[in-house]
mmCIF file of C-alpha atoms and ligand atoms in Angstrom:
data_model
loop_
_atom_site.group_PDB
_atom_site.id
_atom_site.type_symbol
_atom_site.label_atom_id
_atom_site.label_comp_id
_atom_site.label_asym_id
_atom_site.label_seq_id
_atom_site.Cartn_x
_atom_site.Cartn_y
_atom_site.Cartn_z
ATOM 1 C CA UNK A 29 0.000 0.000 0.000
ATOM 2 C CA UNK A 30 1.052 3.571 -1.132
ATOM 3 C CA UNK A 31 2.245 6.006 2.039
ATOM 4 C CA UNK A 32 -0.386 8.367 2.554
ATOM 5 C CA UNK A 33 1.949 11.619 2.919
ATOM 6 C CA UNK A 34 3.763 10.628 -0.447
ATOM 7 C CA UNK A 35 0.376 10.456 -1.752
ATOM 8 C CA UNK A 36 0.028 14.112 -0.725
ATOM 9 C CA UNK A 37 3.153 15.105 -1.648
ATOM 10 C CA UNK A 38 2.531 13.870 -5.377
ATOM 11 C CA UNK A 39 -0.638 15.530 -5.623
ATOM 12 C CA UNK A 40 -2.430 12.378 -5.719
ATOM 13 C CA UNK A 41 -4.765 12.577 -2.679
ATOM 14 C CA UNK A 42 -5.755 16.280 -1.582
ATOM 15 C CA UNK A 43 -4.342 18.530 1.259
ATOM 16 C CA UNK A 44 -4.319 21.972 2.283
ATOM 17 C CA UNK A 45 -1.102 23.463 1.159
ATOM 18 C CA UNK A 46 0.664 25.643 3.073
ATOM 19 C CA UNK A 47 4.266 25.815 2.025
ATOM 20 C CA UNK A 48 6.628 23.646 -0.160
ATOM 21 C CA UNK A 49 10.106 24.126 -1.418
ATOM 22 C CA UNK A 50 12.762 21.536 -3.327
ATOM 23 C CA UNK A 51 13.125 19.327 0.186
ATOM 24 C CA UNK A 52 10.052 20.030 2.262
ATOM 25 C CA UNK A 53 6.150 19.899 2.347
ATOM 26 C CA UNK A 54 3.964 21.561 4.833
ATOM 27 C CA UNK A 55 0.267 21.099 5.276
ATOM 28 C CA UNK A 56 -2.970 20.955 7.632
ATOM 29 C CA UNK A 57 -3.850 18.055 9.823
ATOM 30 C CA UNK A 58 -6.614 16.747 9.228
ATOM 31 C CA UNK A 59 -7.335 16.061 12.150
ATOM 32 C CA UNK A 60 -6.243 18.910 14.536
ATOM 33 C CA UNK A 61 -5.662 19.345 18.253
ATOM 34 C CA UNK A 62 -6.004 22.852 17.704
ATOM 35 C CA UNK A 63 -7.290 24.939 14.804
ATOM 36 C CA UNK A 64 -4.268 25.890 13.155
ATOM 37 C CA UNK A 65 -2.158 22.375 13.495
ATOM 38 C CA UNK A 66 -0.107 21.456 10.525
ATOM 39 C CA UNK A 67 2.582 19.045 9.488
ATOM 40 C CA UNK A 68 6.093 19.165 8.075
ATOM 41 C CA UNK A 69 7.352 16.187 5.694
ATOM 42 C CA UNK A 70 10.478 15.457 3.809
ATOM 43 C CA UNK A 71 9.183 15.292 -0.075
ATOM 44 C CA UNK A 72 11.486 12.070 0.273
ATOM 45 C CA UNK A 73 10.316 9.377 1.926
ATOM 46 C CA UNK A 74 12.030 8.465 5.636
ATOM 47 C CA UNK A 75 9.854 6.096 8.023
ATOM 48 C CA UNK A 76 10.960 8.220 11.165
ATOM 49 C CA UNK A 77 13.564 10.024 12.408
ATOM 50 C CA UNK A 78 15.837 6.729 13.029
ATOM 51 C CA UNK A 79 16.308 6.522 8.970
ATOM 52 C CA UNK A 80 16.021 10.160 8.241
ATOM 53 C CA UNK A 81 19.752 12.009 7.568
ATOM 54 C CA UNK A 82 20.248 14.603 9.553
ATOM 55 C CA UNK A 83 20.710 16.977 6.960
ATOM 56 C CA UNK A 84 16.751 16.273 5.980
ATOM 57 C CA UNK A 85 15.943 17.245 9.621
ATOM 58 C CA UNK A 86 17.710 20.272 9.008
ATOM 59 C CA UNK A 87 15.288 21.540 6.057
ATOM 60 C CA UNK A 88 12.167 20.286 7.931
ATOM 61 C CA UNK A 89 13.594 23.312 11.150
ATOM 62 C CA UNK A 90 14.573 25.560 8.336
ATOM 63 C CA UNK A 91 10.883 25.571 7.345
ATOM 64 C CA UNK A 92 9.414 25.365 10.997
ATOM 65 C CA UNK A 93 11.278 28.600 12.060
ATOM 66 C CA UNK A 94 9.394 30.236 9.832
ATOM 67 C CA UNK A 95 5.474 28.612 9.702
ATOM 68 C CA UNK A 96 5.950 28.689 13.538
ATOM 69 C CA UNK A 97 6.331 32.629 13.257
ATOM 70 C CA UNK A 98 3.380 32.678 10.156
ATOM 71 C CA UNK A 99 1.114 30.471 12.695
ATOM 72 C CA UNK A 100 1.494 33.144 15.035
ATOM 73 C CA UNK A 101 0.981 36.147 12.954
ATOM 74 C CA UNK A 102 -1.900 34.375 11.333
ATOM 75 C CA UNK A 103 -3.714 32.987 14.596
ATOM 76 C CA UNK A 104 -2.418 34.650 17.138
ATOM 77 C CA UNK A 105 -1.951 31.589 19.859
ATOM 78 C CA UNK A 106 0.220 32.375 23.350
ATOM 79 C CA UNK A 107 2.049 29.095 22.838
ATOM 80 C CA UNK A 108 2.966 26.241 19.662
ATOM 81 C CA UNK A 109 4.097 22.997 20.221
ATOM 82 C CA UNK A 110 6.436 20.928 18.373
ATOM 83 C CA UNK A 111 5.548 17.187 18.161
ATOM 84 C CA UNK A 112 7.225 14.324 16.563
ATOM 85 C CA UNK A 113 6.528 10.838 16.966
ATOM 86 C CA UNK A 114 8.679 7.673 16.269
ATOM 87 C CA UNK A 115 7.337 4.211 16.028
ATOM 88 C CA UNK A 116 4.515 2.607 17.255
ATOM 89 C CA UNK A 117 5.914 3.178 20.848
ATOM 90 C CA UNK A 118 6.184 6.883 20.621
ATOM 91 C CA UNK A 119 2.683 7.005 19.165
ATOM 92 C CA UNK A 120 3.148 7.350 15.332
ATOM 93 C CA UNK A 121 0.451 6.414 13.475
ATOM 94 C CA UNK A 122 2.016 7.456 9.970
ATOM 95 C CA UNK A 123 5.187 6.184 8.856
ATOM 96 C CA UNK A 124 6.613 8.963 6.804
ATOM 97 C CA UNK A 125 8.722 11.276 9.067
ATOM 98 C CA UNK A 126 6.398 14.042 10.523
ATOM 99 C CA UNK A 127 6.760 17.244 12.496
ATOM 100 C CA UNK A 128 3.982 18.293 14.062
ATOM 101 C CA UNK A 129 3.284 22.452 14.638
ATOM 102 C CA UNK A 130 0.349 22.842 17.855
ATOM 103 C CA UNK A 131 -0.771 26.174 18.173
ATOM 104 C CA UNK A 132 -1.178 26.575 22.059
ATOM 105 C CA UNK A 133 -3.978 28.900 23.892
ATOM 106 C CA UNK A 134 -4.157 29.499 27.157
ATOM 107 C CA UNK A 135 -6.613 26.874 28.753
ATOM 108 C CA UNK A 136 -6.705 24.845 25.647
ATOM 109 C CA UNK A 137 -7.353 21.312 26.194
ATOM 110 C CA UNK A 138 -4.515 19.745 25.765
ATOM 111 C CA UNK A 139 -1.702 18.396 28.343
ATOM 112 C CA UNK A 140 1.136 16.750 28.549
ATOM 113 C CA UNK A 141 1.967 13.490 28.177
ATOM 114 C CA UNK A 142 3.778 12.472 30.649
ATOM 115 C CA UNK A 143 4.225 13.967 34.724
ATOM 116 C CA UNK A 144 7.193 15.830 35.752
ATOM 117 C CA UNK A 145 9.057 14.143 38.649
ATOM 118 C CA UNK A 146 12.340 14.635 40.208
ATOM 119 C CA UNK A 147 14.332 11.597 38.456
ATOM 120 C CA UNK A 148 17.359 9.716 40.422
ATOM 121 C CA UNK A 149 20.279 12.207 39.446
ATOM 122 C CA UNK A 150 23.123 9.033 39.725
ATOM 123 C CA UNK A 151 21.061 7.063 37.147
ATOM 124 C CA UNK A 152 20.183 10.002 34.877
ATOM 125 C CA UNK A 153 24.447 10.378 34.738
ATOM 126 C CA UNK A 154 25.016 6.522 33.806
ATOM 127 C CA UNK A 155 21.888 6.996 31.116
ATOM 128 C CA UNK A 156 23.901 10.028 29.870
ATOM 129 C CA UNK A 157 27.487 8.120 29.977
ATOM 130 C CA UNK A 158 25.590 5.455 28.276
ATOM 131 C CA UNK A 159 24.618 7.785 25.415
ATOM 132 C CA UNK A 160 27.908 9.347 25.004
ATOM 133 C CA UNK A 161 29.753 6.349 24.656
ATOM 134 C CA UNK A 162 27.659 5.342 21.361
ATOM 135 C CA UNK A 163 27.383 9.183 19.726
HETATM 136 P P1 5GP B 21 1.385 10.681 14.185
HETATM 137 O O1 5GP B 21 0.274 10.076 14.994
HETATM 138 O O2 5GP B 21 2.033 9.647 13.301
HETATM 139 O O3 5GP B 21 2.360 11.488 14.969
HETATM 140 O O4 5GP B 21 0.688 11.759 13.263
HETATM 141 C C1 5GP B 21 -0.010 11.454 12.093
HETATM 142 C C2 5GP B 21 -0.877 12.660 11.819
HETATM 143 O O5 5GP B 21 -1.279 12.617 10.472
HETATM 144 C C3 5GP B 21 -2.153 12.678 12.673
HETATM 145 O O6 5GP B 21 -2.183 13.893 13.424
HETATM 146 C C4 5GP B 21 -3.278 12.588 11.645
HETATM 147 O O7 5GP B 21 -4.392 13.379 11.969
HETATM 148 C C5 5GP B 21 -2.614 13.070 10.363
HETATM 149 N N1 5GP B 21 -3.145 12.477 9.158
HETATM 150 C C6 5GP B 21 -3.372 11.157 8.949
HETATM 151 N N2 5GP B 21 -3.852 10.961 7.708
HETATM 152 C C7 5GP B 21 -3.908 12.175 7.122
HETATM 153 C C8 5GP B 21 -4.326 12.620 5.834
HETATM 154 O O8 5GP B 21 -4.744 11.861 4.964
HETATM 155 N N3 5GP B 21 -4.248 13.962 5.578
HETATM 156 C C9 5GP B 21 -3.801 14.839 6.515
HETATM 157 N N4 5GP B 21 -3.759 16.122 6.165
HETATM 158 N N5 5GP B 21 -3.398 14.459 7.739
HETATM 159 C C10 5GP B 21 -3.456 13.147 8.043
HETATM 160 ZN ZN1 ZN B 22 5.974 8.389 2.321
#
């Protein structure tokens, strides 16, 4: 089965445009958490951001720098998200590398997904050491 944002990107299902240039594709959710939400995709194909090279994630913050400022010319929102999911696990639903843009209000109904809580600072070093020694 064909991926759905290729699809979009070749015109062959519809979506509303936003912004496009040689690398990127940016367009409306259709199915918002806030009015205003919209996506950013590499025109190329890239499951998630494990496959993606870095230099693609590079264009898709080129282009959110500036659609994060239009969102908030256009709609006027106190806060955006950014949002990207990876696998299954980190709820992603569609496998073609997305970046989500959230418009935030004040009192909006949306929250966090997870709840802040002092972590054990030893461990959090050994994760970090444990990082490092792969980069
Ligand atoms: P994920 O859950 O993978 O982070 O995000 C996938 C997003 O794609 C969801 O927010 C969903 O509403 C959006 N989406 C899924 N199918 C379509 C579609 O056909 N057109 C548009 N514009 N958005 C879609
Ligand atoms: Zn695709």
């Amino acid at each position: 089965m064909e991926c759905i944002f290729c699809a979009i990107v070749a015109g062959k299902i519809p979506a509303a445009k936003v912004y496009e240039n040689d690398h990127v594709f940016a367009f409306m959710d259709i199915a918002p958490a806030n009015p205003g939400h919209l996506l950013i995709i590499p025109k190329e194909h890239y499951r998630n951001i494990f496959d993606m090279p870095a230099e693609v994630g590079s264009k898709i913050m080129e282009a959110a720098v500036p659609l994060a400022a239009s969102i908030r010319e256009a709609l006027n929102p106190d806060g955006l998200n950014l949002f990207q999911s990876n696998e299954a696990a980190g709820f992603q639903t569609v496998f073609h590398f997305h970046l989500h843009l959230i418009p935030r209000w004040d009192g909006d109904p949306l929250r966090l997904p997870w709840k802040p809580s002092e972590g054990d600072i030893e461990e959090i070093g050994q994760i970090a050491a444990k990082i490092r020694e792969v980069l």
